[in-house]
PDB file of C-alpha atoms in Angstrom:
ATOM      1  CA  UNK Y   1      67.029  10.036  -2.155  1.00  0.00           C
ATOM      2  CA  UNK Y   2      64.600  13.371  -1.221  1.00  0.00           C
ATOM      3  CA  UNK Y   3      63.059  13.383  -4.392  1.00  0.00           C
ATOM      4  CA  UNK Y   4      62.244   9.546  -3.751  1.00  0.00           C
ATOM      5  CA  UNK Y   5      61.233   9.929  -0.491  1.00  0.00           C
ATOM      6  CA  UNK Y   6      58.910  13.155  -1.485  1.00  0.00           C
ATOM      7  CA  UNK Y   7      57.176  10.744  -4.330  1.00  0.00           C
ATOM      8  CA  UNK Y   8      56.102   7.878  -2.040  1.00  0.00           C
ATOM      9  CA  UNK Y   9      55.000  10.023   0.627  1.00  0.00           C
ATOM     10  CA  UNK Y  10      52.672  11.619  -1.740  1.00  0.00           C
ATOM     11  CA  UNK Y  11      51.400   8.518  -2.969  1.00  0.00           C
ATOM     12  CA  UNK Y  12      50.506   7.427   0.706  1.00  0.00           C
ATOM     13  CA  UNK Y  13      48.997  10.291   0.886  1.00  0.00           C
ATOM     14  CA  UNK Y  14      46.939  10.286  -2.180  1.00  0.00           C
ATOM     15  CA  UNK Y  15      45.774   6.678  -1.611  1.00  0.00           C
ATOM     16  CA  UNK Y  16      44.763   7.809   1.964  1.00  0.00           C
ATOM     17  CA  UNK Y  17      42.762  10.454   0.305  1.00  0.00           C
ATOM     18  CA  UNK Y  18      41.690   8.581  -1.862  1.00  0.00           C
ATOM     19  CA  UNK Y  19      40.355   6.051   0.492  1.00  0.00           C
ATOM     20  CA  UNK Y  20      38.308   8.560   2.696  1.00  0.00           C
ATOM     21  CA  UNK Y  21      36.807   9.856  -1.003  1.00  0.00           C
ATOM     22  CA  UNK Y  22      35.346   6.255  -1.390  1.00  0.00           C
ATOM     23  CA  UNK Y  23      33.759   6.156   2.727  1.00  0.00           C
ATOM     24  CA  UNK Y  24      32.440   9.416   2.044  1.00  0.00           C
ATOM     25  CA  UNK Y  25      30.869   8.348  -1.248  1.00  0.00           C
ATOM     26  CA  UNK Y  26      29.536   5.082   0.605  1.00  0.00           C
ATOM     27  CA  UNK Y  27      27.950   7.227   2.947  1.00  0.00           C
ATOM     28  CA  UNK Y  28      26.585   9.789   0.376  1.00  0.00           C
ATOM     29  CA  UNK Y  29      24.957   6.554  -1.438  1.00  0.00           C
ATOM     30  CA  UNK Y  30      23.770   5.294   1.190  1.00  0.00           C
ATOM     31  CA  UNK Y  31      21.842   8.629   2.463  1.00  0.00           C
ATOM     32  CA  UNK Y  32      20.693   9.428  -1.202  1.00  0.00           C
ATOM     33  CA  UNK Y  33      18.930   5.672  -0.849  1.00  0.00           C
ATOM     34  CA  UNK Y  34      17.421   6.444   2.509  1.00  0.00           C
ATOM     35  CA  UNK Y  35      16.094   9.613   1.246  1.00  0.00           C
ATOM     36  CA  UNK Y  36      14.858   7.983  -1.770  1.00  0.00           C
ATOM     37  CA  UNK Y  37      13.068   4.680   0.220  1.00  0.00           C
ATOM     38  CA  UNK Y  38      10.689   7.123   2.399  1.00  0.00           C
ATOM     39  CA  UNK Y  39       9.350   8.749  -0.992  1.00  0.00           C
ATOM     40  CA  UNK Y  40       8.808   5.175  -2.181  1.00  0.00           C
ATOM     41  CA  UNK Y  41       6.905   4.442   0.272  1.00  0.00           C
ATOM     42  CA  UNK Y  42       4.682   7.452   0.097  1.00  0.00           C
ATOM     43  CA  UNK Y  43       4.317   6.750  -3.712  1.00  0.00           C
ATOM     44  CA  UNK Y  44       3.413   3.484  -3.192  1.00  0.00           C
ATOM     45  CA  UNK Y  45       0.157   4.588  -1.300  1.00  0.00           C
ATOM     46  CA  UNK Y  46      -1.033   6.507  -3.653  1.00  0.00           C
ATOM     47  CA  UNK Y  47      -0.905   3.765  -6.370  1.00  0.00           C
ATOM     48  CA  UNK Y  48      -2.638   1.784  -4.015  1.00  0.00           C
ATOM     49  CA  UNK Y  49      -5.204   4.017  -3.886  1.00  0.00           C
ATOM     50  CA  UNK Y  50      -5.475   5.297  -7.675  1.00  0.00           C
ATOM     51  CA  UNK Y  51      -6.911   1.790  -8.593  1.00  0.00           C
ATOM     52  CA  UNK Y  52      -9.508   1.931  -6.340  1.00  0.00           C
ATOM     53  CA  UNK Y  53     -10.823   4.770  -7.779  1.00  0.00           C
ATOM     54  CA  UNK Y  54     -10.444   3.784 -10.936  1.00  0.00           C
ATOM     55  CA  UNK Y  55     -12.642   1.128 -10.179  1.00  0.00           C
ATOM     56  CA  UNK Y  56     -15.362   3.068  -8.079  1.00  0.00           C
ATOM     57  CA  UNK Y  57     -15.476   5.824 -10.488  1.00  0.00           C
ATOM     58  CA  UNK Y  58     -16.426   3.346 -13.372  1.00  0.00           C
ATOM     59  CA  UNK Y  59     -19.043   1.791 -11.479  1.00  0.00           C
ATOM     60  CA  UNK Y  60     -20.504   4.962 -10.565  1.00  0.00           C
ATOM     61  CA  UNK Y  61     -20.085   6.337 -14.015  1.00  0.00           C
ATOM     62  CA  UNK Y  62     -22.285   3.250 -14.974  1.00  0.00           C
ATOM     63  CA  UNK Y  63     -24.897   3.983 -12.789  1.00  0.00           C
ATOM     64  CA  UNK Y  64     -24.357   2.813  -9.175  1.00  0.00           C
ATOM     65  CA  UNK Y  65     -24.748   6.067  -7.352  1.00  0.00           C
ATOM     66  CA  UNK Y  66     -23.687   3.451  -4.665  1.00  0.00           C
ATOM     67  CA  UNK Y  67     -20.404   4.154  -4.636  1.00  0.00           C
ATOM     68  CA  UNK Y  68     -20.525   8.387  -5.290  1.00  0.00           C
ATOM     69  CA  UNK Y  69     -19.637   8.256  -1.559  1.00  0.00           C
ATOM     70  CA  UNK Y  70     -16.960   5.988  -1.661  1.00  0.00           C
ATOM     71  CA  UNK Y  71     -15.662   7.967  -4.666  1.00  0.00           C
ATOM     72  CA  UNK Y  72     -15.346  11.082  -2.685  1.00  0.00           C
ATOM     73  CA  UNK Y  73     -14.017   9.514  -0.066  1.00  0.00           C
ATOM     74  CA  UNK Y  74     -11.078   7.697  -1.547  1.00  0.00           C
ATOM     75  CA  UNK Y  75     -10.287  10.996  -3.191  1.00  0.00           C
ATOM     76  CA  UNK Y  76     -10.179  11.896   0.238  1.00  0.00           C
ATOM     77  CA  UNK Y  77      -7.555   9.643   0.820  1.00  0.00           C
ATOM     78  CA  UNK Y  78      -5.534  10.607  -2.293  1.00  0.00           C
ATOM     79  CA  UNK Y  79      -5.378  14.090  -1.247  1.00  0.00           C
ATOM     80  CA  UNK Y  80      -3.578  12.996   1.870  1.00  0.00           C
ATOM     81  CA  UNK Y  81      -1.383  10.520  -0.041  1.00  0.00           C
ATOM     82  CA  UNK Y  82      -0.259  13.862  -2.343  1.00  0.00           C
ATOM     83  CA  UNK Y  83       0.465  16.274   0.753  1.00  0.00           C
ATOM     84  CA  UNK Y  84       2.051  13.309   2.444  1.00  0.00           C
ATOM     85  CA  UNK Y  85       4.216  12.803  -0.476  1.00  0.00           C
ATOM     86  CA  UNK Y  86       4.960  16.889  -0.832  1.00  0.00           C
ATOM     87  CA  UNK Y  87       6.352  16.630   2.901  1.00  0.00           C
ATOM     88  CA  UNK Y  88       8.479  14.327   2.278  1.00  0.00           C
ATOM     89  CA  UNK Y  89      10.165  15.865  -0.598  1.00  0.00           C
ATOM     90  CA  UNK Y  90      10.370  19.234   1.293  1.00  0.00           C
ATOM     91  CA  UNK Y  91      12.914  17.511   4.160  1.00  0.00           C
ATOM     92  CA  UNK Y  92      14.221  15.312   1.488  1.00  0.00           C
ATOM     93  CA  UNK Y  93      14.427  16.968  -2.442  1.00  0.00           C
ATOM     94  CA  UNK Y  94      14.793  14.581  -5.455  1.00  0.00           C
ATOM     95  CA  UNK Y  95      16.505  15.252  -8.614  1.00  0.00           C
ATOM     96  CA  UNK Y  96      14.557  18.260 -10.833  1.00  0.00           C
ATOM     97  CA  UNK Y  97      13.365  15.658 -13.488  1.00  0.00           C
ATOM     98  CA  UNK Y  98      11.483  13.993 -10.669  1.00  0.00           C
ATOM     99  CA  UNK Y  99       9.924  16.651  -9.252  1.00  0.00           C
ATOM    100  CA  UNK Y 100       8.846  18.474 -12.116  1.00  0.00           C
ATOM    101  CA  UNK Y 101       6.861  14.873 -13.289  1.00  0.00           C
ATOM    102  CA  UNK Y 102       5.593  14.585  -9.771  1.00  0.00           C
ATOM    103  CA  UNK Y 103       4.252  18.097 -10.467  1.00  0.00           C
ATOM    104  CA  UNK Y 104       2.566  16.727 -13.428  1.00  0.00           C
ATOM    105  CA  UNK Y 105       1.147  13.827 -11.828  1.00  0.00           C
ATOM    106  CA  UNK Y 106      -0.435  16.328  -9.312  1.00  0.00           C
ATOM    107  CA  UNK Y 107      -1.876  18.868 -12.047  1.00  0.00           C
ATOM    108  CA  UNK Y 108      -3.459  15.677 -14.024  1.00  0.00           C
ATOM    109  CA  UNK Y 109      -4.894  14.319 -10.726  1.00  0.00           C
ATOM    110  CA  UNK Y 110      -6.318  17.640  -9.720  1.00  0.00           C
ATOM    111  CA  UNK Y 111      -8.195  17.885 -13.424  1.00  0.00           C
ATOM    112  CA  UNK Y 112      -9.412  14.292 -13.419  1.00  0.00           C
ATOM    113  CA  UNK Y 113     -11.133  14.849  -9.979  1.00  0.00           C
ATOM    114  CA  UNK Y 114     -12.683  17.649 -10.907  1.00  0.00           C
ATOM    115  CA  UNK Y 115     -13.800  15.997 -14.429  1.00  0.00           C
ATOM    116  CA  UNK Y 116     -14.742  13.054 -13.513  1.00  0.00           C
ATOM    117  CA  UNK Y 117     -18.296  13.244 -12.414  1.00  0.00           C
ATOM    118  CA  UNK Y 118     -18.849  14.659 -16.289  1.00  0.00           C
ATOM    119  CA  UNK Y 119     -16.864  12.183 -18.637  1.00  0.00           C
ATOM    120  CA  UNK Y 120     -17.807   8.798 -19.917  1.00  0.00           C
ATOM    121  CA  UNK Y 121     -16.293   5.205 -17.918  1.00  0.00           C
ATOM    122  CA  UNK Y 122     -14.542   4.497 -20.924  1.00  0.00           C
ATOM    123  CA  UNK Y 123     -12.644   8.177 -20.653  1.00  0.00           C
ATOM    124  CA  UNK Y 124     -12.245   8.082 -17.234  1.00  0.00           C
ATOM    125  CA  UNK Y 125     -10.803   4.162 -17.378  1.00  0.00           C
ATOM    126  CA  UNK Y 126      -8.170   5.513 -19.836  1.00  0.00           C
ATOM    127  CA  UNK Y 127      -7.230   8.658 -17.766  1.00  0.00           C
ATOM    128  CA  UNK Y 128      -7.178   6.892 -14.575  1.00  0.00           C
ATOM    129  CA  UNK Y 129      -4.692   4.113 -16.052  1.00  0.00           C
ATOM    130  CA  UNK Y 130      -2.539   7.058 -18.010  1.00  0.00           C
ATOM    131  CA  UNK Y 131      -2.284   8.678 -14.840  1.00  0.00           C
ATOM    132  CA  UNK Y 132      -1.222   5.453 -12.734  1.00  0.00           C
ATOM    133  CA  UNK Y 133       1.353   4.570 -15.688  1.00  0.00           C
ATOM    134  CA  UNK Y 134       2.956   8.412 -14.726  1.00  0.00           C
ATOM    135  CA  UNK Y 135       3.111   6.688 -10.929  1.00  0.00           C
ATOM    136  CA  UNK Y 136       4.498   3.527 -12.046  1.00  0.00           C
ATOM    137  CA  UNK Y 137       7.346   4.938 -14.357  1.00  0.00           C
ATOM    138  CA  UNK Y 138       8.154   7.864 -11.350  1.00  0.00           C
ATOM    139  CA  UNK Y 139       8.999   4.578  -9.079  1.00  0.00           C
ATOM    140  CA  UNK Y 140      10.879   2.556 -11.473  1.00  0.00           C
ATOM    141  CA  UNK Y 141      13.525   5.972 -11.944  1.00  0.00           C
ATOM    142  CA  UNK Y 142      13.270   7.552  -8.710  1.00  0.00           C
ATOM    143  CA  UNK Y 143      14.989   3.752  -7.728  1.00  0.00           C
ATOM    144  CA  UNK Y 144      17.165   4.238 -10.326  1.00  0.00           C
ATOM    145  CA  UNK Y 145      18.321   8.135  -9.664  1.00  0.00           C
ATOM    146  CA  UNK Y 146      18.212   7.677  -6.088  1.00  0.00           C
ATOM    147  CA  UNK Y 147      20.081   4.899  -6.935  1.00  0.00           C
ATOM    148  CA  UNK Y 148      18.461   2.481  -4.793  1.00  0.00           C
ATOM    149  CA  UNK Y 149      18.413  -0.337  -7.749  1.00  0.00           C
ATOM    150  CA  UNK Y 150      22.642  -0.112  -7.351  1.00  0.00           C
ATOM    151  CA  UNK Y 151      22.394  -1.374  -3.926  1.00  0.00           C
ATOM    152  CA  UNK Y 152      26.298  -2.567  -2.949  1.00  0.00           C
ATOM    153  CA  UNK Y 153      25.086  -6.435  -2.233  1.00  0.00           C
ATOM    154  CA  UNK Y 154      24.633  -7.922  -5.024  1.00  0.00           C
ATOM    155  CA  UNK Y 155      21.263  -9.993  -4.103  1.00  0.00           C
ATOM    156  CA  UNK Y 156      19.798  -6.226  -1.756  1.00  0.00           C
ATOM    157  CA  UNK Y 157      20.401  -5.180  -5.717  1.00  0.00           C
ATOM    158  CA  UNK Y 158      18.617  -7.786  -7.445  1.00  0.00           C
ATOM    159  CA  UNK Y 159      15.779  -7.482  -4.615  1.00  0.00           C
ATOM    160  CA  UNK Y 160      15.324  -3.712  -5.151  1.00  0.00           C
ATOM    161  CA  UNK Y 161      15.076  -3.759  -9.011  1.00  0.00           C
ATOM    162  CA  UNK Y 162      12.780  -6.618  -8.657  1.00  0.00           C
ATOM    163  CA  UNK Y 163      10.414  -4.635  -6.079  1.00  0.00           C
ATOM    164  CA  UNK Y 164      10.578  -1.439  -7.853  1.00  0.00           C
ATOM    165  CA  UNK Y 165      10.559  -2.591 -11.838  1.00  0.00           C
ATOM    166  CA  UNK Y 166       8.198  -5.352 -11.767  1.00  0.00           C
ATOM    167  CA  UNK Y 167       6.305  -5.272  -8.095  1.00  0.00           C
ATOM    168  CA  UNK Y 168       4.588  -2.161  -9.575  1.00  0.00           C
ATOM    169  CA  UNK Y 169       3.992  -3.054 -13.136  1.00  0.00           C
ATOM    170  CA  UNK Y 170       1.829  -6.701 -10.965  1.00  0.00           C
ATOM    171  CA  UNK Y 171       0.172  -4.410  -8.924  1.00  0.00           C
ATOM    172  CA  UNK Y 172      -1.224  -1.955 -11.725  1.00  0.00           C
ATOM    173  CA  UNK Y 173      -1.731  -5.332 -13.894  1.00  0.00           C
ATOM    174  CA  UNK Y 174      -3.898  -6.770 -11.522  1.00  0.00           C
ATOM    175  CA  UNK Y 175      -5.928  -3.336 -11.070  1.00  0.00           C
ATOM    176  CA  UNK Y 176      -6.925  -3.289 -14.603  1.00  0.00           C
ATOM    177  CA  UNK Y 177      -7.939  -7.154 -14.899  1.00  0.00           C
ATOM    178  CA  UNK Y 178     -10.176  -6.914 -11.845  1.00  0.00           C
ATOM    179  CA  UNK Y 179     -12.167  -3.631 -12.705  1.00  0.00           C
ATOM    180  CA  UNK Y 180     -12.307  -5.084 -16.423  1.00  0.00           C
ATOM    181  CA  UNK Y 181     -13.250  -8.546 -15.365  1.00  0.00           C
ATOM    182  CA  UNK Y 182     -15.846  -7.128 -12.390  1.00  0.00           C
ATOM    183  CA  UNK Y 183     -18.058  -5.024 -14.962  1.00  0.00           C
ATOM    184  CA  UNK Y 184     -17.762  -8.331 -17.201  1.00  0.00           C
ATOM    185  CA  UNK Y 185     -18.881 -10.517 -14.633  1.00  0.00           C
ATOM    186  CA  UNK Y 186     -21.813  -8.149 -13.370  1.00  0.00           C
ATOM    187  CA  UNK Y 187     -23.136  -8.168 -17.082  1.00  0.00           C
ATOM    188  CA  UNK Y 188     -22.713 -11.815 -17.323  1.00  0.00           C
ATOM    189  CA  UNK Y 189     -21.048 -11.872 -20.460  1.00  0.00           C
ATOM    190  CA  UNK Y 190     -17.460 -11.029 -21.980  1.00  0.00           C
ATOM    191  CA  UNK Y 191     -17.987  -9.560 -25.559  1.00  0.00           C
ATOM    192  CA  UNK Y 192     -14.569  -9.733 -27.682  1.00  0.00           C
ATOM    193  CA  UNK Y 193     -13.045  -6.460 -26.784  1.00  0.00           C
ATOM    194  CA  UNK Y 194     -12.983  -7.075 -23.268  1.00  0.00           C
ATOM    195  CA  UNK Y 195     -11.878 -10.504 -24.114  1.00  0.00           C
ATOM    196  CA  UNK Y 196      -9.064  -9.410 -25.582  1.00  0.00           C
ATOM    197  CA  UNK Y 197      -8.300  -6.815 -23.211  1.00  0.00           C
ATOM    198  CA  UNK Y 198      -8.272  -9.789 -20.094  1.00  0.00           C
ATOM    199  CA  UNK Y 199      -6.290 -11.928 -22.363  1.00  0.00           C
ATOM    200  CA  UNK Y 200      -3.685  -9.410 -22.863  1.00  0.00           C
ATOM    201  CA  UNK Y 201      -3.325  -8.689 -19.357  1.00  0.00           C
ATOM    202  CA  UNK Y 202      -3.280 -12.449 -17.974  1.00  0.00           C
ATOM    203  CA  UNK Y 203      -0.366 -12.934 -20.475  1.00  0.00           C
ATOM    204  CA  UNK Y 204       1.457 -10.119 -18.981  1.00  0.00           C
ATOM    205  CA  UNK Y 205       0.479 -10.434 -15.084  1.00  0.00           C
ATOM    206  CA  UNK Y 206       1.627 -14.122 -15.865  1.00  0.00           C
ATOM    207  CA  UNK Y 207       5.117 -13.551 -17.503  1.00  0.00           C
ATOM    208  CA  UNK Y 208       5.422 -10.850 -14.402  1.00  0.00           C
ATOM    209  CA  UNK Y 209       4.601 -12.876 -11.757  1.00  0.00           C
ATOM    210  CA  UNK Y 210       7.013 -15.784 -13.246  1.00  0.00           C
ATOM    211  CA  UNK Y 211       9.799 -13.661 -13.265  1.00  0.00           C
ATOM    212  CA  UNK Y 212       9.124 -11.224 -10.332  1.00  0.00           C
ATOM    213  CA  UNK Y 213       9.006 -15.190  -8.009  1.00  0.00           C
ATOM    214  CA  UNK Y 214      12.718 -16.035  -9.704  1.00  0.00           C
ATOM    215  CA  UNK Y 215      13.976 -13.436  -8.543  1.00  0.00           C
ATOM    216  CA  UNK Y 216      13.112 -12.931  -5.035  1.00  0.00           C
ATOM    217  CA  UNK Y 217      13.350 -16.630  -4.683  1.00  0.00           C
ATOM    218  CA  UNK Y 218      17.097 -16.419  -5.701  1.00  0.00           C
ATOM    219  CA  UNK Y 219      17.294 -13.200  -3.815  1.00  0.00           C
ATOM    220  CA  UNK Y 220      16.254 -15.366  -0.685  1.00  0.00           C
ATOM    221  CA  UNK Y 221      17.895 -18.307  -1.124  1.00  0.00           C
ATOM    222  CA  UNK Y 222      21.090 -17.074  -1.974  1.00  0.00           C
ATOM    223  CA  UNK Y 223      21.024 -13.970   1.271  1.00  0.00           C
ATOM    224  CA  UNK Y 224      18.373 -15.705   3.745  1.00  0.00           C
ATOM    225  CA  UNK Y 225      16.574 -12.810   3.788  1.00  0.00           C
ATOM    226  CA  UNK Y 226      13.320 -14.853   4.202  1.00  0.00           C
ATOM    227  CA  UNK Y 227      13.638 -14.516   7.900  1.00  0.00           C
ATOM    228  CA  UNK Y 228      13.697 -10.596   7.889  1.00  0.00           C
ATOM    229  CA  UNK Y 229      10.113 -10.461   6.027  1.00  0.00           C
ATOM    230  CA  UNK Y 230       6.462 -11.678   7.743  1.00  0.00           C
ATOM    231  CA  UNK Y 231       6.323 -15.058   7.651  1.00  0.00           C
ATOM    232  CA  UNK Y 232       4.014 -16.099   4.780  1.00  0.00           C
ATOM    233  CA  UNK Y 233       4.118 -11.848   2.693  1.00  0.00           C
ATOM    234  CA  UNK Y 234       6.172 -13.745  -0.334  1.00  0.00           C
ATOM    235  CA  UNK Y 235       4.494 -17.267  -0.638  1.00  0.00           C
ATOM    236  CA  UNK Y 236       0.904 -15.653   0.185  1.00  0.00           C
ATOM    237  CA  UNK Y 237       1.301 -12.858  -2.595  1.00  0.00           C
ATOM    238  CA  UNK Y 238       2.684 -15.016  -5.237  1.00  0.00           C
ATOM    239  CA  UNK Y 239       0.023 -17.187  -4.594  1.00  0.00           C
ATOM    240  CA  UNK Y 240      -2.791 -15.096  -4.733  1.00  0.00           C
ATOM    241  CA  UNK Y 241      -2.004 -13.968  -7.748  1.00  0.00           C
ATOM    242  CA  UNK Y 242      -1.659 -16.984  -9.156  1.00  0.00           C
ATOM    243  CA  UNK Y 243      -4.938 -17.668  -7.889  1.00  0.00           C
ATOM    244  CA  UNK Y 244      -6.272 -14.727  -9.511  1.00  0.00           C
ATOM    245  CA  UNK Y 245      -5.015 -16.127 -12.997  1.00  0.00           C
ATOM    246  CA  UNK Y 246      -6.719 -18.834 -12.464  1.00  0.00           C
ATOM    247  CA  UNK Y 247     -10.328 -17.175 -11.970  1.00  0.00           C
ATOM    248  CA  UNK Y 248      -9.805 -15.568 -15.165  1.00  0.00           C
ATOM    249  CA  UNK Y 249      -8.572 -18.422 -17.085  1.00  0.00           C
ATOM    250  CA  UNK Y 250     -11.284 -20.325 -16.154  1.00  0.00           C
ATOM    251  CA  UNK Y 251     -14.389 -17.834 -15.389  1.00  0.00           C
ATOM    252  CA  UNK Y 252     -13.578 -15.038 -18.200  1.00  0.00           C
ATOM    253  CA  UNK Y 253     -11.643 -16.804 -20.644  1.00  0.00           C
ATOM    254  CA  UNK Y 254     -13.199 -20.062 -21.700  1.00  0.00           C
ATOM    255  CA  UNK Y 255     -16.792 -19.182 -22.768  1.00  0.00           C
ATOM    256  CA  UNK Y 256     -18.703 -16.333 -23.588  1.00  0.00           C
ATOM    257  CA  UNK Y 257     -20.443 -15.862 -20.578  1.00  0.00           C
ATOM    258  CA  UNK Y 258     -18.873 -15.646 -17.070  1.00  0.00           C
ATOM    259  CA  UNK Y 259     -18.676 -18.106 -14.860  1.00  0.00           C
ATOM    260  CA  UNK Y 260     -18.646 -16.486 -11.643  1.00  0.00           C
ATOM    261  CA  UNK Y 261     -20.565 -13.237  -9.468  1.00  0.00           C
ATOM    262  CA  UNK Y 262     -18.916  -9.734  -9.697  1.00  0.00           C
ATOM    263  CA  UNK Y 263     -18.397  -9.824  -5.985  1.00  0.00           C
ATOM    264  CA  UNK Y 264     -16.511 -12.771  -5.393  1.00  0.00           C
ATOM    265  CA  UNK Y 265     -14.446 -11.907  -8.812  1.00  0.00           C
ATOM    266  CA  UNK Y 266     -13.556  -9.055  -7.258  1.00  0.00           C
ATOM    267  CA  UNK Y 267     -12.537  -9.985  -4.021  1.00  0.00           C
ATOM    268  CA  UNK Y 268     -10.017 -12.249  -5.750  1.00  0.00           C
ATOM    269  CA  UNK Y 269      -8.893  -9.690  -7.435  1.00  0.00           C
ATOM    270  CA  UNK Y 270      -8.735  -7.729  -4.603  1.00  0.00           C
ATOM    271  CA  UNK Y 271      -6.666 -10.551  -2.559  1.00  0.00           C
ATOM    272  CA  UNK Y 272      -4.097 -10.461  -5.218  1.00  0.00           C
ATOM    273  CA  UNK Y 273      -3.956  -6.845  -5.010  1.00  0.00           C
ATOM    274  CA  UNK Y 274      -3.889  -6.411  -1.491  1.00  0.00           C
ATOM    275  CA  UNK Y 275      -0.722  -9.229  -1.471  1.00  0.00           C
ATOM    276  CA  UNK Y 276       1.286  -7.355  -3.466  1.00  0.00           C
ATOM    277  CA  UNK Y 277       0.974  -4.032  -1.845  1.00  0.00           C
ATOM    278  CA  UNK Y 278       1.862  -5.968   1.104  1.00  0.00           C
ATOM    279  CA  UNK Y 279       5.021  -7.467  -0.498  1.00  0.00           C
ATOM    280  CA  UNK Y 280       6.050  -4.413  -2.071  1.00  0.00           C
ATOM    281  CA  UNK Y 281       5.858  -2.912   1.612  1.00  0.00           C
ATOM    282  CA  UNK Y 282       7.673  -5.977   3.289  1.00  0.00           C
ATOM    283  CA  UNK Y 283      10.694  -5.674   0.657  1.00  0.00           C
ATOM    284  CA  UNK Y 284      10.794  -1.914   1.271  1.00  0.00           C
ATOM    285  CA  UNK Y 285      11.271  -2.467   4.873  1.00  0.00           C
ATOM    286  CA  UNK Y 286      13.897  -5.159   4.627  1.00  0.00           C
ATOM    287  CA  UNK Y 287      16.003  -2.242   2.282  1.00  0.00           C
ATOM    288  CA  UNK Y 288      15.500   0.525   4.693  1.00  0.00           C
ATOM    289  CA  UNK Y 289      15.998  -2.030   7.766  1.00  0.00           C
ATOM    290  CA  UNK Y 290      19.456  -3.145   6.294  1.00  0.00           C
ATOM    291  CA  UNK Y 291      20.452   0.611   5.726  1.00  0.00           C
ATOM    292  CA  UNK Y 292      19.717   1.821   8.930  1.00  0.00           C
ATOM    293  CA  UNK Y 293      22.486  -0.968  10.008  1.00  0.00           C
ATOM    294  CA  UNK Y 294      24.843   0.370   7.167  1.00  0.00           C
ATOM    295  CA  UNK Y 295      24.541   3.826   7.342  1.00  0.00           C
ATOM    296  CA  UNK Y 296      26.173   4.413  11.240  1.00  0.00           C
ATOM    297  CA  UNK Y 297      28.481   1.663  10.511  1.00  0.00           C
ATOM    298  CA  UNK Y 298      29.531   3.825   7.368  1.00  0.00           C
ATOM    299  CA  UNK Y 299      29.879   6.954   9.256  1.00  0.00           C
ATOM    300  CA  UNK Y 300      31.763   5.616  12.272  1.00  0.00           C
ATOM    301  CA  UNK Y 301      34.136   4.264   9.336  1.00  0.00           C
ATOM    302  CA  UNK Y 302      34.538   7.773   7.876  1.00  0.00           C
ATOM    303  CA  UNK Y 303      34.669   9.491  11.312  1.00  0.00           C
ATOM    304  CA  UNK Y 304      37.853   7.008  11.540  1.00  0.00           C
ATOM    305  CA  UNK Y 305      39.399   7.126   8.639  1.00  0.00           C
ATOM    306  CA  UNK Y 306      39.068  10.924   7.892  1.00  0.00           C
ATOM    307  CA  UNK Y 307      40.944  11.033  11.738  1.00  0.00           C
ATOM    308  CA  UNK Y 308      43.812   8.774  10.987  1.00  0.00           C
ATOM    309  CA  UNK Y 309      44.578   9.945   7.528  1.00  0.00           C
ATOM    310  CA  UNK Y 310      45.086  13.489   9.136  1.00  0.00           C
ATOM    311  CA  UNK Y 311      47.265  12.132  11.926  1.00  0.00           C
ATOM    312  CA  UNK Y 312      49.339  10.129   9.260  1.00  0.00           C
ATOM    313  CA  UNK Y 313      49.604  12.691   6.864  1.00  0.00           C
ATOM    314  CA  UNK Y 314      51.149  14.925   9.578  1.00  0.00           C
ATOM    315  CA  UNK Y 315      53.575  12.392  10.976  1.00  0.00           C
ATOM    316  CA  UNK Y 316      54.872  11.800   7.387  1.00  0.00           C
ATOM    317  CA  UNK Y 317      55.057  15.249   6.541  1.00  0.00           C
ATOM    318  CA  UNK Y 318      56.370  15.788  10.054  1.00  0.00           C
ATOM    319  CA  UNK Y 319      59.069  13.188   9.208  1.00  0.00           C
ATOM    320  CA  UNK Y 320      59.563  14.503   5.708  1.00  0.00           C
ATOM    321  CA  UNK Y 321      60.395  17.970   6.844  1.00  0.00           C
ATOM    322  CA  UNK Y 322      62.954  16.245   9.619  1.00  0.00           C
ATOM    323  CA  UNK Y 323      64.379  14.572   7.057  1.00  0.00           C
ATOM    324  CA  UNK Y 324      65.097  17.711   4.862  1.00  0.00           C
ATOM    325  CA  UNK Y 325      66.509  19.271   7.262  1.00  0.00           C
ATOM    326  CA  UNK Y 326      69.004  16.668   8.317  1.00  0.00           C
TER     327      UNK Y 326
END
């Protein structure tokens, strides 16, 4: 009899402890996600500025001295981005693997910044693109390692995966197509190597847009999140990207001569680029807002469940001791 009661009490206490552990793990998960989102908000800024610096450096190295001051000013913005990211990491350290990769990105940028005025336009473009690719990989891996892509809500989980795996690619591919096409438009002709690059970028951007639109629309429809994102941000981002795809197809891929001015082509590419940056930030804010609501509730639940478990365990233990004494 005593053995059976003891076993039952042990099982009850073990169950209660397991429940508290699950609550604690949920809180730790949410806090980890919060730190990751803080970090990625800062990284998005450098993702915005590096492609701009790439385009300015390309124009400067191709002989347009008017872009030198703009390029130097953008270097100041990137320096501020790096400092902000470092400050964020002081408050919320990243896993060692991500920290090492961030240090590598900083070294690559420092080297490129020092040498950019003395290298060829092609070398500059390739080095910028390799650096941006590293930033894209960092964003995706950070979302996984900081468990943002493992959000407990299925709809928000899909939204997070789309935001941190697909949207950065859309942003970078748009930036590449903008830079390459602007140069072709300035020359008034599309050489075969340029056309091949633009065809590849057009195809990749079109596919990424389709998948992103389907994923985000499905999340919005099921979670009714559209009211939590600034009106028009999503539709504007997708429509601007589609308009830029149409611009590439109609003015760069149809004939050997361009059918649009460099200024107009650059403007359309910039509208798509900026819209996708805004969409990235808007979804990030929704995810962060959701965490700010979840974390206090989870902490409160953890505190209540921990106290209740302790009291119940003490009562069970007291009852067991009385049973033994009897």
